[in-house]
Amino acid sequence: MSISKKVRSTASALKQYQGIHSVAVIGNYMPRRCGIATFTTDLVEGLSVQAPDMNIWVAAMNDRPEGYLYPDKVRFEISQNKLSDYGMASQFLNISQTDIVCVQHEYGLFGGPAGGYLLKLLGELRMPVVTTLHTVLKDPAPDYRDVMCRLSDLSDKLVVMSHEASVFLKDIYAVPEDKIAFIHHGIVDTPFIDPSFNKDKFDVEGKKVLLTFGLLSPNKGIENVLRALPAVIEKHPDVVYIVLGATHPHILKSQGDAYRILLQQLVRKLDLAAHVQFQNRFVEQKELWEFLGIADIYVTPYLNEAQITSGTLAYAMGAGKAIISTPYWYATEMLAEDRGRLMPFNDPDAMAAQIIDLLDNDVARDAMRKKAYMFSRGAVWKEVSNQYLQLFNDVQLNRDTKPRPRHAYVAHIKAITTFELPEIKLDHLKTLTDDTGILQHANHTIPDRSHGYCTDDNARALLAAVMGRKYLSANGWDLDRLSGHYLGFLQYAFDEKSERFRNFMTYSRQWTEAVGSEDSHGRALWCLGKAVAMLDNPGHLAMSTTLFKKALHAVEDFTSPRAIAFSLVGMNAYLEKFSGDSDVRRIRKVLAERLFTQFKRNATDNWPWPENTLNYANGKLPHALLLSGRRLQHNDMIDMGLISLKWLLAIQTEDRHFVPVGSNGWYEKDCLKARFDQQPIEANAMVEACVEAFNITRDNTWFDSAVMCFNWFLGHNDLNLPLYDPITGGCRDGLMADGINQNEGAESSLAWLLSMIILQRLYAEEIVNQPVSPKAGE
């Protein structure tokens, strides 16, 4: 049955939307260039036309600090990776007397793991929420599944654009059927015209035109169309294939134009230059529909089935095109009943056969065009907008009769996000990094090349880059390239003969030692193990894994508690990825017992520590005990970690602020503790240890302690002076008795960045993990 028969215009039924005066739509918006921005813009314009007396406005998501030159419809902007913006947005929506919020959801639009920052915004809203799902995953990773389940809890209705998406929501995410609404992807209402009508305008008169359009990215499968063309051209030498669209902005930033270049090289190799046109630009709606108008066949050759909706396919059907597609989910549903033809994935021969058959058969092609066009009449924006308006009305009426208390959820969210985290800034990290790696020191903010490089800092820089890539939706930050530099340094630092890392290298790339310290080796293993757990770049993952395994056996003979602790943190992370690696499991158990034994032999009630001196990175030792005790199910080890960490906090806290052990004398047992110089590495180690203690105990005291230690960077310290430099994104080197050490070296700046990323991640995870209040009456 066609859409036009199933969905009649509801304009007459929508005489008035009593009680709905203002609707806010959250999503990307033009002139940002992406499919969801186009969808959101069209939806807002369609709603405004159908309900001219209603205030329809936009809270736009920004993926770059400067934002975009938005039209007046945009009244609020949210920085994607700035958690505090989500709280401010909810406040703005609440005080703006907004009646309905309509979210355009795709995981990558929002900050935090799996886009979890959005949940903070939704959790604090008072009005009903209708969420349009542009992506529904069939096999979600745990964090993506958790976010979708929370999103369902916080939404009054979930709108899907395919029936398959509805099935996924019910079967995979346990979403009740009555929470799901089906509304087609909107399309412009365009006349049914002969493809030859405007071909002269595009210099393809007398040609048979194949078309693919949309932002270019490697998952499009265009190379398979190119491989099919020689067989098509042999039968139809008048064929022209137009590839319309600029490279996706995020792909362009992270990978450059490698995919387009690959396609162009394939055109040359197959001698297709006379038959293929690349239109490397983003076209506006009017021109897009003109291109669609001249197409005899529209091709969507996606490489796999995981595409639950496709605006380009909807547009092509709305323009009345004959369509050939691979059988991704949306195409399988939309092209049923001879509204298009499906071909196997990655099969150029099958594609060529389908194209030839349609070009040979004008009657079949025209019949297909008509079926697609008529099926799509109910998906024009007038109809879709009216369906959204009716849904908004239904949702508000339901909320009026069945209010949903959110107070418990809001209280939990506010409790963990009362402290506002600054926005991540990587300017100084990039300033300190050259083709070799990251330089150790800086003179104020200028890299100091006289001290060269070290393995310690390049390992930490690798960790910061990998964590940023994993957890911060850091599109365009070039973190893949940076992590490659740092990983390359570590590879060169590793000496195959001794199976040890060298540490210090001059600016002229000369090693100053044959073997580095145990601590530097342990730090390298720590960061490599964490990188293995988080990397998704296959080459980087392979190298990190290889280096980790090569360097591992040397630690079996280590005695330094810090070297052991760093190594244990790395091993526990590595085993998150490769839990079955028996060699790593064995060495972890040996080293965990060794560190635990060092604690037991030296610890007293007043000095629960494995050494008679406290010096640097002290928090890493209880951190290693907590991690290892949890993974080994060794409660005594966990208890020792908590006891020693609580003691570290007690002796390093005064007047509710963090006072790390000073490096000018450290703290020897039964002696006075040095007050200065206070180092950023201490604050970072304590932040990480307190976060792990919170993860194990779920005691908010540890959460508060992590924030207290972090606040040391921001000026909650002995001198009330911030060490973080908001201009560069770096961190000053230390707190001295007479002021701040103004140099912004690598160790300090990385300690700051790692602390920031860890708290950003913790905030996002806790937002996802908070229980949502049940519906009224449950």
CSV table of C-alpha atoms in Angstrom, one decimal, residues 564-753:
chain,number,residue,atom,x,y,z
A,564,ILE,CA,55.5,-2.0,39.0
A,565,ALA,CA,52.4,0.1,39.6
A,566,PHE,CA,52.6,1.8,36.2
A,567,SER,CA,53.1,-1.6,34.5
A,568,LEU,CA,50.1,-3.1,36.4
A,569,VAL,CA,47.8,-0.3,35.2
A,570,GLY,CA,48.9,-0.9,31.7
A,571,MET,CA,48.5,-4.7,32.0
A,572,ASN,CA,45.0,-4.3,33.4
A,573,ALA,CA,44.0,-2.1,30.5
A,574,TYR,CA,45.6,-4.5,27.9
A,575,LEU,CA,43.6,-7.4,29.4
A,576,GLU,CA,40.4,-5.4,28.8
A,577,LYS,CA,41.0,-5.9,25.1
A,578,PHE,CA,42.8,-9.3,25.1
A,579,SER,CA,41.5,-10.9,28.3
A,580,GLY,CA,42.6,-14.4,27.3
A,581,ASP,CA,46.4,-13.5,27.1
A,582,SER,CA,47.7,-16.0,29.6
A,583,ASP,CA,51.2,-14.6,29.6
A,584,VAL,CA,50.0,-11.1,30.6
A,585,ARG,CA,47.6,-12.6,33.2
A,586,ARG,CA,50.5,-14.5,34.8
A,587,ILE,CA,52.8,-11.5,34.9
A,588,ARG,CA,50.1,-9.3,36.3
A,589,LYS,CA,49.5,-11.7,39.1
A,590,VAL,CA,53.2,-11.9,40.0
A,591,LEU,CA,53.7,-8.1,40.0
A,592,ALA,CA,50.4,-7.4,41.9
A,593,GLU,CA,51.5,-9.8,44.6
A,594,ARG,CA,55.0,-8.2,44.7
A,595,LEU,CA,53.6,-4.7,45.1
A,596,PHE,CA,51.1,-5.9,47.7
A,597,THR,CA,53.9,-7.7,49.6
A,598,GLN,CA,56.0,-4.5,49.6
A,599,PHE,CA,53.0,-2.7,51.2
A,600,LYS,CA,52.5,-5.3,53.8
A,601,ARG,CA,56.2,-5.5,54.8
A,602,ASN,CA,56.6,-1.8,55.3
A,603,ALA,CA,53.2,-0.5,56.2
A,604,THR,CA,52.2,0.6,59.7
A,605,ASP,CA,49.0,2.2,61.0
A,606,ASN,CA,50.5,5.7,60.7
A,607,TRP,CA,52.5,5.0,57.5
A,608,PRO,CA,50.6,2.6,55.2
A,609,TRP,CA,53.2,2.8,52.5
A,610,PRO,CA,55.7,0.5,50.8
A,611,GLU,CA,58.6,2.9,51.1
A,612,ASN,CA,60.0,5.2,53.8
A,613,THR,CA,59.7,8.2,51.5
A,614,LEU,CA,56.8,9.8,49.6
A,615,ASN,CA,58.0,11.3,46.4
A,616,TYR,CA,56.3,11.6,43.0
A,617,ALA,CA,53.2,10.1,41.3
A,618,ASN,CA,52.3,8.6,44.7
A,619,GLY,CA,48.6,8.0,43.7
A,620,LYS,CA,49.6,5.5,41.1
A,621,LEU,CA,50.5,2.9,43.7
A,622,PRO,CA,47.1,2.6,45.4
A,623,HIS,CA,45.6,3.0,41.9
A,624,ALA,CA,47.4,-0.2,40.8
A,625,LEU,CA,46.4,-2.1,43.9
A,626,LEU,CA,42.7,-1.1,43.4
A,627,LEU,CA,42.7,-2.1,39.7
A,628,SER,CA,44.6,-5.4,40.3
A,629,GLY,CA,42.6,-6.3,43.4
A,630,ARG,CA,39.3,-5.8,41.5
A,631,ARG,CA,40.4,-7.8,38.5
A,632,LEU,CA,42.0,-10.6,40.6
A,633,GLN,CA,39.1,-10.6,43.1
A,634,HIS,CA,41.6,-10.0,45.9
A,635,ASN,CA,39.7,-8.0,48.6
A,636,ASP,CA,42.7,-7.6,50.8
A,637,MET,CA,44.5,-5.9,48.0
A,638,ILE,CA,41.6,-3.6,47.4
A,639,ASP,CA,41.4,-2.8,51.1
A,640,MET,CA,45.1,-1.9,51.2
A,641,GLY,CA,44.6,0.3,48.1
A,642,LEU,CA,41.7,2.2,49.8
A,643,ILE,CA,43.6,2.5,53.1
A,644,SER,CA,46.7,3.9,51.5
A,645,LEU,CA,44.8,6.2,49.2
A,646,LYS,CA,42.7,7.6,52.1
A,647,TRP,CA,46.0,8.2,54.0
A,648,LEU,CA,47.5,10.0,51.0
A,649,LEU,CA,44.4,12.3,50.8
A,650,ALA,CA,44.6,13.0,54.6
A,651,ILE,CA,48.2,14.1,54.6
A,652,GLN,CA,47.8,16.1,51.3
A,653,THR,CA,44.6,18.0,52.2
A,654,GLU,CA,44.4,21.2,54.1
A,655,ASP,CA,41.5,23.6,54.4
A,656,ARG,CA,39.6,21.5,51.9
A,657,HIS,CA,42.2,21.9,49.1
A,658,PHE,CA,44.9,19.6,47.7
A,659,VAL,CA,48.5,20.1,48.9
A,660,PRO,CA,50.7,17.6,47.1
A,661,VAL,CA,54.0,16.6,48.6
A,662,GLY,CA,56.7,19.1,47.6
A,663,SER,CA,59.7,18.0,45.4
A,664,ASN,CA,62.1,20.1,47.5
A,665,GLY,CA,62.8,17.3,50.0
A,666,TRP,CA,59.7,15.2,49.5
A,667,TYR,CA,58.3,13.5,52.7
A,668,GLU,CA,60.4,11.1,54.7
A,669,LYS,CA,58.8,9.0,57.4
A,670,ASP,CA,58.9,10.7,60.8
A,671,CYS,CA,60.1,14.0,59.2
A,672,LEU,CA,58.4,17.2,58.0
A,673,LYS,CA,56.7,17.1,54.7
A,674,ALA,CA,58.1,19.5,52.0
A,675,ARG,CA,55.5,22.0,51.1
A,676,PHE,CA,57.0,23.1,47.7
A,677,ASP,CA,57.5,22.7,44.8
A,678,GLN,CA,54.1,21.2,44.1
A,679,GLN,CA,54.0,19.2,40.8
A,680,PRO,CA,51.0,18.6,38.4
A,681,ILE,CA,51.9,15.0,38.1
A,682,GLU,CA,50.9,14.5,41.8
A,683,ALA,CA,47.4,15.9,41.2
A,684,ASN,CA,47.0,13.8,38.1
A,685,ALA,CA,47.9,10.6,39.8
A,686,MET,CA,45.5,11.3,42.7
A,687,VAL,CA,42.7,12.2,40.3
A,688,GLU,CA,43.0,8.8,38.6
A,689,ALA,CA,43.3,6.9,41.8
A,690,CYS,CA,40.2,8.6,43.3
A,691,VAL,CA,38.2,7.9,40.2
A,692,GLU,CA,39.1,4.2,40.4
A,693,ALA,CA,38.2,4.2,44.1
A,694,PHE,CA,34.8,5.7,43.2
A,695,ASN,CA,34.3,3.1,40.5
A,696,ILE,CA,34.9,0.3,43.0
A,697,THR,CA,33.0,1.6,46.0
A,698,ARG,CA,30.4,4.0,44.4
A,699,ASP,CA,31.1,6.2,47.4
A,700,ASN,CA,30.6,9.9,46.3
A,701,THR,CA,33.4,10.9,48.7
A,702,TRP,CA,35.9,9.6,46.2
A,703,PHE,CA,34.2,11.5,43.4
A,704,ASP,CA,34.5,14.7,45.5
A,705,SER,CA,38.1,14.0,46.3
A,706,ALA,CA,38.9,13.6,42.6
A,707,VAL,CA,37.4,16.9,41.9
A,708,MET,CA,39.3,18.5,44.8
A,709,CYS,CA,42.6,17.2,43.4
A,710,PHE,CA,41.6,18.5,40.0
A,711,ASN,CA,40.7,21.9,41.3
A,712,TRP,CA,44.4,22.3,42.3
A,713,PHE,CA,45.1,23.0,38.6
A,714,LEU,CA,42.4,25.7,38.6
A,715,GLY,CA,43.6,27.7,41.6
A,716,HIS,CA,42.2,25.9,44.6
A,717,ASN,CA,45.6,25.5,46.1
A,718,ASP,CA,48.0,27.1,48.6
A,719,LEU,CA,48.5,30.3,46.5
A,720,ASN,CA,45.1,30.5,45.0
A,721,LEU,CA,46.7,30.7,41.6
A,722,PRO,CA,45.7,28.6,38.6
A,723,LEU,CA,48.3,26.5,36.8
A,724,TYR,CA,46.1,25.8,33.8
A,725,ASP,CA,46.6,28.3,31.0
A,726,PRO,CA,43.2,28.8,29.2
A,727,ILE,CA,44.9,30.6,26.3
A,728,THR,CA,47.2,27.8,25.2
A,729,GLY,CA,45.5,24.8,26.8
A,730,GLY,CA,48.8,24.0,28.6
A,731,CYS,CA,49.7,23.8,32.3
A,732,ARG,CA,52.4,25.6,34.2
A,733,ASP,CA,55.2,23.4,35.6
A,734,GLY,CA,54.6,23.8,39.3
A,735,LEU,CA,53.5,25.8,42.4
A,736,MET,CA,56.5,27.3,44.2
A,737,ALA,CA,56.6,29.1,47.5
A,738,ASP,CA,57.0,32.5,45.7
A,739,GLY,CA,54.5,31.9,42.9
A,740,ILE,CA,54.0,29.9,39.7
A,741,ASN,CA,56.7,28.3,37.6
A,742,GLN,CA,55.5,29.9,34.3
A,743,ASN,CA,57.1,27.3,32.0
A,744,GLU,CA,54.6,25.0,30.4
A,745,GLY,CA,56.4,21.7,29.8
A,746,ALA,CA,55.1,18.4,28.5
A,747,GLU,CA,54.8,16.5,31.8
A,748,SER,CA,52.7,19.3,33.4
A,749,SER,CA,50.5,19.9,30.3
A,750,LEU,CA,49.9,16.2,29.9
A,751,ALA,CA,49.1,15.7,33.6
A,752,TRP,CA,46.4,18.4,33.1
A,753,LEU,CA,45.0,17.0,29.8
